[in-house]
Each structure stands twice: as C-alpha cells, then as structure tokens.
Amino acid sequence: MPAPIRSDREAMEYDVVIVGAGPAGLSCGIRLKQLANESGKELSVCILEKGSEVGAHLLSGAVFEPRSLNELIPDWKEKGAPLRCEAGKDKFLFMTKNKSYRLPTPPQMHNKGNYIISLGELGRWLAGQAEELGIEIFPGFAAAEVLYNEDNAVIGIATGDMGISKEGEKTDMFEPGVEIHARQTIFSEGCHGSLSKELIEKYDLRKNASPQTYALGIKEIWEIKPEHHNEGEIIHSLGWPLDSKTYGGSWIYHAENNQISIGYVVGLDYKNPYLSPFEEMQRYKTHPDIAKMLDGGRRISYGAKTLVEGGLASLPKLTFPGGCLTGDSAGFLNMAKIKGNHTAIKSGMIVAESVFTCLHLEETPEYGWECSRYETNFKSSWLYSELNKVRNIRQGFHFGVWAGMAHAAFQTLGGWLLPYTLKHKADFAQLDTIDTAKPIAYPKPDGILTFDRLTSVQLSNTNHAEDQPSHLKLKDESVPITINLPKYAEPAQRYCPAAVYEIIVEKGEKKFQINAQNCVHCKTCDIKDPSQNILWTVPQGGGGPNYGNM
C-alpha cells in the first residue's frame, strides 16, 4: 500500500473505492461483489457517501425503467425493492398561460412497464443489498481530495478534515481526514461532482467531446385531495411559462397515497440573465389546470438538482490512470426519455464488470492502471445504442422550442442513422448582457400555492455545521460586484434555487454575500456563473439536504 500523502492522516486500503452512493455507485459495488462471489475471488469494496445517510442527497422525478435492475438483481420483487406504483396513462401537453393542449407523446417518453418511485427509497434498498454482499458503506464521509502518486495516477481519495473554524484555523477539536487507497477508484458523485470536474480537467477527458450542457430541476412533493389524484398518471408539458427560445418543461407524477411529484426543469443554456428557474416553477403552479389540481393540497417536500443533458456528444473519456467515471459524473442521462436512473445503474454494472476483469489479470499493476476495457464494453452495450439514437435531440433546442421539436421528430423517425453528431455550447457562455435582456416580473408568493426560497429550503432539511469554512469559494472576490453585477445584474441571485447568493449594501457599498448554510448541493452556481468564478467544493461530511423520500 502506498504511504499516506499526508503524515497526519491514517490510511485504509481496498481493492476498489467508490465515491458516491447513488444508483451508479451502489450498482457498481453490487456487481463487483456478485462477480467476486461467483468466481470465488476475494475483493474488498467500500463506498463513500457525503450525505448524512444513503439517499439524503438523491433527488429525481422519478419514473423508473427497471431494465437495468432486472439485470442486476433479477429477483428484486421478491427482495422487496420499492417499486410499487406502476406507471399508467401518459399525457404530453403544450401550455399557454390559460390553456393546455394535448400533443402526441414522443415514443421515447412512453412509460408502460415503468414505475413511479422515490429515488431515495430505492437508494436505501440498494445499499441494503450491497451491505449483504459485504460492501462497506460510509455515509457522512465526503471525498474531498483525489490522491495521486509520483506518476500522476490516481491511488485513492481522502476525506475532508473536520473541525475547521470560520477563519480557517484548526480548533482543539480538529481531526484530519482519512486516506483511502485503492487499486481502482470509481467516481460516481452525480452531476458535476467537484472531484470528477478536477479529473476531467487534469486528464483532458473532454478533449474529443462537446462541453457538457445541464438543466436545473426544481421539485416539490404535494399531498392532494383524493378526487384530484389518479395514481400512476404521468404528465409532461412544455411551453408556458417559458418563452419559445428557452428549453424546459414540467412533470407531474401521481404516486401512491394521494401524493404527486411536481417539478419544473429549465435548461441552463438559457439566455436571459433575469430568468429564475425557481420562480418559473412557482409561476407554473398558477396555471388554471395546475392550480385546480393542487387546490386543497399541501406541499410536504422541496428540493433542487442539476441534470446532465449533453448525452453522447458530451460524454468524456471514461477512464484515466487509476480510475473511472460512471453515472452522472460522466453524463449517461437519456434526455429524450427524461430518465437517467436506469442508465446510471447500467453504467455502474459495465464499469464493475470491466474493472473486475482487469483486477484479476496477472499483468495488471497494483496501482495506477487504466481500465481501457470499460470504454470497449460500454460501446458494445445496449446503453450505448440507446444513447446513440438520441444523441442529437437536445442540440436542436438551441434554436428554440419549435425547431427543437421538429428536429427531435426527424431524429426519432430515422435522422439518428445519419453519421453526424451536433455540438453543444458551454452553458455559462450563453447569457445575454442586461443591455439586451428584458427583465421578468415574477408574482409575489402567496404561501399557499407559491412560496419563497427560504421557506422552501426549510422543507429540504438542509443543514451545514456552523463552524466550517464556506464550501462555496470565489476565485476572485471582486468579480461579482465589478463584472457580474453591471453586465448581468449578478444572476447568482436568481439562478440559485436556495437563496445562497445575494447583493447587500453595507455602509453604502454593495457586497456579494454567500449564505452557504442554505446550499442544497445542486451545483448550478459552478455551472452557470458567467465568469466561472464560483467553485463548489464538498462541505464536511453529512452537510447539505436530507431529502428522505425525494
């Protein structure tokens, strides 16, 4: 085992360490142990999870396609997997301010055989399956640092130091992090993870790919009147309240127990700096059809998360010396289906099968080797075929909603067979300046149907230790006031769904304030800041939202 990088830290050793206990990371661990048991091999695996428990940071719509789970755990029904609410009728709507019009449901969005689920609940169930196989899972431990050897190969990760004061000085309660060394390190941090971002830049993994493009999803769970509820019904929409130039749309999933998952997604390639995805979600609920459904109901949960939408065009190289990317860390979500959980699980299985094979080849070095089989196995899988067929759909919406829909229809009807892949543009570079943008007047929240951000964050059960330094860092503290404010009206005030950023006035001077306690870990700031001046880093383990059943 390599010596600790820092002498004050203890070191642990595993064959494989997995960063992130989401669908991809848990499935990767399960598949690794399944293969080890089948072959009679010894294999030590651990999974680190920055949330206070498995599922605390998991948020999805979520309509779940069980194809991957059927492969991973064929007897999942007998084992009590939380897939209970079968998908029923699909509706696809185009909305104006006061009306909604039924459109044909795109083929990729048909949901027969799928389930409306809580991703957090599924995550906890998968964690139980993993632990039964002997996998060690450590919730509340954030992987804060990638460890490299003298050859610049990854040899593991280190958890963050605990007990740092606000001034950055060590307190009497200071405890150094722990180094976890591994023969292979799998990064499944989810969308735009801080370590994955570092690795993509360090090894230039996106050299032959487009920039990734993202969307921000705002989700609420409501308990509604029984007469308004239709268990299993699935509704998607586009149109109002967004204009025809901005990509986005809504979902409503009628789950069990008179509950619905309702949410709004806005592509982060939007141009108007005055746009607020959170406020668009609140405004959406005032549509007559939606307000009628929610009448007499109550909101019981809130959360927000970014989604990777670039698909195959933005997929980075998946391997590097000492490790691999999987799940949303790489970007396997199928935007046309509005689904990423089945693709995350499958990607975790593919990387597990690839790594396991390499681990037991005699010529495999102990540390720092690159698992080239992963790329090969991915390209021969149904996952690649699925993403290849929809690889150009998202790009069409760069030209507006109507052009995007027409292009999506062309791609679906056979255009995907043509040998080309359209490029994406970086989301942060898409904002117009305020001299060309039109301000948007959002209605004030009524506290019954629509709400403010701070009230919403309370429902996410978000918390961070008060004595830790801010995990949201500025490369240059002057940029928000001297550049972003005059050029873009400092859009962080509006794109953040948790009221983390605000402009305040102190002693007659404007100041950029960061309320890091509110952060729900969506990563929008790191993605959309037009100056790329905000760095999202992991806080101390266990901090952030506690979504429960989101």
GROMACS .gro file of N, CA and C in nm, residues 490-550:
model
  183
  490GLU      N    1  -2.588   4.042  -1.175
  490GLU     CA    2  -2.546   3.930  -1.089
  490GLU      C    3  -2.652   3.819  -1.086
  491PRO      N    4  -2.649   3.731  -1.186
  491PRO     CA    5  -2.755   3.629  -1.199
  491PRO      C    6  -2.756   3.524  -1.089
  492ALA      N    7  -2.649   3.514  -1.009
  492ALA     CA    8  -2.649   3.417  -0.899
  492ALA      C    9  -2.765   3.440  -0.804
  493GLN      N   10  -2.812   3.565  -0.795
  493GLN     CA   11  -2.927   3.595  -0.710
  493GLN      C   12  -3.053   3.524  -0.757
  494ARG      N   13  -3.056   3.487  -0.886
  494ARG     CA   14  -3.178   3.431  -0.945
  494ARG      C   15  -3.164   3.284  -0.984
  495TYR      N   16  -3.045   3.243  -1.033
  495TYR     CA   17  -3.036   3.102  -1.074
  495TYR      C   18  -3.023   3.006  -0.956
  496CYS      N   19  -2.978   3.053  -0.841
  496CYS     CA   20  -2.968   2.965  -0.724
  496CYS      C   21  -3.107   2.938  -0.667
  497PRO      N   22  -3.145   2.812  -0.650
  497PRO     CA   23  -3.279   2.779  -0.600
  497PRO      C   24  -3.289   2.777  -0.448
  498ALA      N   25  -3.182   2.823  -0.380
  498ALA     CA   26  -3.180   2.813  -0.234
  498ALA      C   27  -3.144   2.944  -0.164
  499ALA      N   28  -3.146   3.056  -0.238
  499ALA     CA   29  -3.116   3.187  -0.180
  499ALA      C   30  -2.979   3.192  -0.114
  500VAL      N   31  -2.882   3.127  -0.178
  500VAL     CA   32  -2.746   3.127  -0.124
  500VAL      C   33  -2.678   3.261  -0.151
  501TYR      N   34  -2.705   3.319  -0.267
  501TYR     CA   35  -2.632   3.439  -0.310
  501TYR      C   36  -2.723   3.562  -0.310
  502GLU      N   37  -2.672   3.672  -0.259
  502GLU     CA   38  -2.748   3.796  -0.264
  502GLU      C   39  -2.654   3.916  -0.263
  503ILE      N   40  -2.703   4.026  -0.317
  503ILE     CA   41  -2.632   4.153  -0.312
  503ILE      C   42  -2.689   4.234  -0.197
  504ILE      N   43  -2.604   4.272  -0.103
  504ILE     CA   44  -2.648   4.354   0.010
  504ILE      C   45  -2.570   4.485   0.008
  505VAL      N   46  -2.617   4.581   0.084
  505VAL     CA   47  -2.549   4.710   0.094
  505VAL      C   48  -2.503   4.729   0.238
  506GLU      N   49  -2.372   4.750   0.255
  506GLU     CA   50  -2.314   4.776   0.386
  506GLU      C   51  -2.235   4.906   0.380
  507LYS      N   52  -2.272   4.998   0.466
  507LYS     CA   53  -2.204   5.129   0.473
  507LYS      C   54  -2.199   5.194   0.336
  508GLY      N   55  -2.310   5.182   0.265
  508GLY     CA   56  -2.321   5.248   0.136
  508GLY      C   57  -2.256   5.175   0.020
  509GLU      N   58  -2.196   5.060   0.047
  509GLU     CA   59  -2.129   4.984  -0.059
  509GLU      C   60  -2.198   4.851  -0.083
  510LYS      N   61  -2.204   4.813  -0.211
  510LYS     CA   62  -2.264   4.685  -0.246
  510LYS      C   63  -2.166   4.571  -0.217
  511LYS      N   64  -2.221   4.463  -0.166
  511LYS     CA   65  -2.139   4.349  -0.127
  511LYS      C   66  -2.208   4.220  -0.170
  512PHE      N   67  -2.128   4.124  -0.216
  512PHE     CA   68  -2.178   3.993  -0.258
  512PHE      C   69  -2.174   3.901  -0.137
  513GLN      N   70  -2.290   3.857  -0.091
  513GLN     CA   71  -2.297   3.773   0.028
  513GLN      C   72  -2.330   3.629  -0.010
  514ILE      N   73  -2.258   3.535   0.053
  514ILE     CA   74  -2.279   3.392   0.030
  514ILE      C   75  -2.336   3.330   0.157
  515ASN      N   76  -2.459   3.281   0.148
  515ASN     CA   77  -2.524   3.213   0.260
  515ASN      C   78  -2.509   3.062   0.240
  516ALA      N   79  -2.388   3.013   0.266
  516ALA     CA   80  -2.355   2.873   0.234
  516ALA      C   81  -2.441   2.774   0.312
  517GLN      N   82  -2.496   2.816   0.426
  517GLN     CA   83  -2.582   2.727   0.504
  517GLN      C   84  -2.702   2.677   0.425
  518ASN      N   85  -2.748   2.759   0.328
  518ASN     CA   86  -2.869   2.726   0.254
  518ASN      C   87  -2.846   2.627   0.140
  519CYS      N   88  -2.722   2.600   0.106
  519CYS     CA   89  -2.690   2.528  -0.018
  519CYS      C   90  -2.749   2.387  -0.019
  520VAL      N   91  -2.821   2.355  -0.128
  520VAL     CA   92  -2.880   2.222  -0.145
  520VAL      C   93  -2.796   2.134  -0.239
  521HIS      N   94  -2.675   2.179  -0.269
  521HIS     CA   95  -2.578   2.099  -0.345
  521HIS      C   96  -2.623   2.071  -0.488
  522CYS      N   97  -2.691   2.167  -0.550
  522CYS     CA   98  -2.736   2.145  -0.688
  522CYS      C   99  -2.626   2.172  -0.790
  523LYS      N  100  -2.526   2.252  -0.755
  523LYS     CA  101  -2.409   2.286  -0.839
  523LYS      C  102  -2.440   2.388  -0.949
  524THR      N  103  -2.558   2.448  -0.948
  524THR     CA  104  -2.593   2.543  -1.054
  524THR      C  105  -2.493   2.658  -1.061
  525CYS      N  106  -2.447   2.706  -0.946
  525CYS     CA  107  -2.356   2.820  -0.943
  525CYS      C  108  -2.226   2.789  -1.015
  526ASP      N  109  -2.172   2.670  -0.992
  526ASP     CA  110  -2.046   2.630  -1.055
  526ASP      C  111  -2.063   2.618  -1.206
  527ILE      N  112  -2.185   2.586  -1.250
  527ILE     CA  113  -2.212   2.566  -1.392
  527ILE      C  114  -2.246   2.696  -1.463
  528LYS      N  115  -2.333   2.777  -1.406
  528LYS     CA  116  -2.394   2.889  -1.479
  528LYS      C  117  -2.325   3.023  -1.458
  529ASP      N  118  -2.245   3.038  -1.354
  529ASP     CA  119  -2.178   3.168  -1.333
  529ASP      C  120  -2.108   3.212  -1.460
  530PRO      N  121  -2.146   3.327  -1.519
  530PRO     CA  122  -2.091   3.367  -1.649
  530PRO      C  123  -1.941   3.395  -1.647
  531SER      N  124  -1.887   3.424  -1.530
  531SER     CA  125  -1.742   3.448  -1.518
  531SER      C  126  -1.667   3.324  -1.473
  532GLN      N  127  -1.737   3.216  -1.449
  532GLN     CA  128  -1.678   3.092  -1.398
  532GLN      C  129  -1.588   3.121  -1.277
  533ASN      N  130  -1.645   3.199  -1.187
  533ASN     CA  131  -1.570   3.247  -1.071
  533ASN      C  132  -1.606   3.173  -0.942
  534ILE      N  133  -1.716   3.094  -0.944
  534ILE     CA  134  -1.762   3.024  -0.825
  534ILE      C  135  -1.719   2.878  -0.832
  535LEU      N  136  -1.656   2.830  -0.727
  535LEU     CA  137  -1.615   2.691  -0.716
  535LEU      C  138  -1.697   2.623  -0.607
  536TRP      N  139  -1.771   2.518  -0.647
  536TRP     CA  140  -1.845   2.438  -0.549
  536TRP      C  141  -1.752   2.325  -0.504
  537THR      N  142  -1.727   2.317  -0.375
  537THR     CA  143  -1.646   2.209  -0.319
  537THR      C  144  -1.729   2.136  -0.214
  538VAL      N  145  -1.688   2.016  -0.177
  538VAL     CA  146  -1.767   1.941  -0.079
  538VAL      C  147  -1.753   2.003   0.059
  539PRO      N  148  -1.865   2.020   0.131
  539PRO     CA  149  -1.855   2.061   0.271
  539PRO      C  150  -1.816   1.941   0.356
  540GLN      N  151  -1.809   1.960   0.486
  540GLN     CA  152  -1.782   1.848   0.574
  540GLN      C  153  -1.892   1.744   0.560
  541GLY      N  154  -1.856   1.618   0.574
  541GLY     CA  155  -1.949   1.508   0.552
  541GLY      C  156  -2.076   1.520   0.634
  542GLY      N  157  -2.187   1.485   0.573
  542GLY     CA  158  -2.316   1.489   0.640
  542GLY      C  159  -2.390   1.618   0.619
  543GLY      N  160  -2.322   1.723   0.567
  543GLY     CA  161  -2.388   1.850   0.544
  543GLY      C  162  -2.473   1.848   0.418
  544GLY      N  163  -2.564   1.947   0.409
  544GLY     CA  164  -2.647   1.958   0.291
  544GLY      C  165  -2.790   1.915   0.318
  545PRO      N  166  -2.865   1.887   0.211
  545PRO     CA  167  -3.005   1.849   0.230
  545PRO      C  168  -3.020   1.709   0.288
  546ASN      N  169  -3.135   1.683   0.343
  546ASN     CA  170  -3.173   1.548   0.387
  546ASN      C  171  -3.311   1.521   0.327
  547TYR      N  172  -3.309   1.471   0.204
  547TYR     CA  173  -3.431   1.463   0.125
  547TYR      C  174  -3.526   1.351   0.167
  548GLY      N  175  -3.474   1.248   0.227
  548GLY     CA  176  -3.563   1.140   0.267
  548GLY      C  177  -3.619   1.064   0.149
  549ASN      N  178  -3.742   1.097   0.108
  549ASN     CA  179  -3.809   1.022   0.002
  549ASN      C  180  -3.827   1.101  -0.126
  550MET      N  181  -3.736   1.191  -0.155
  550MET     CA  182  -3.744   1.269  -0.278
  550MET      C  183  -3.696   1.186  -0.398
   0.00000   0.00000   0.00000
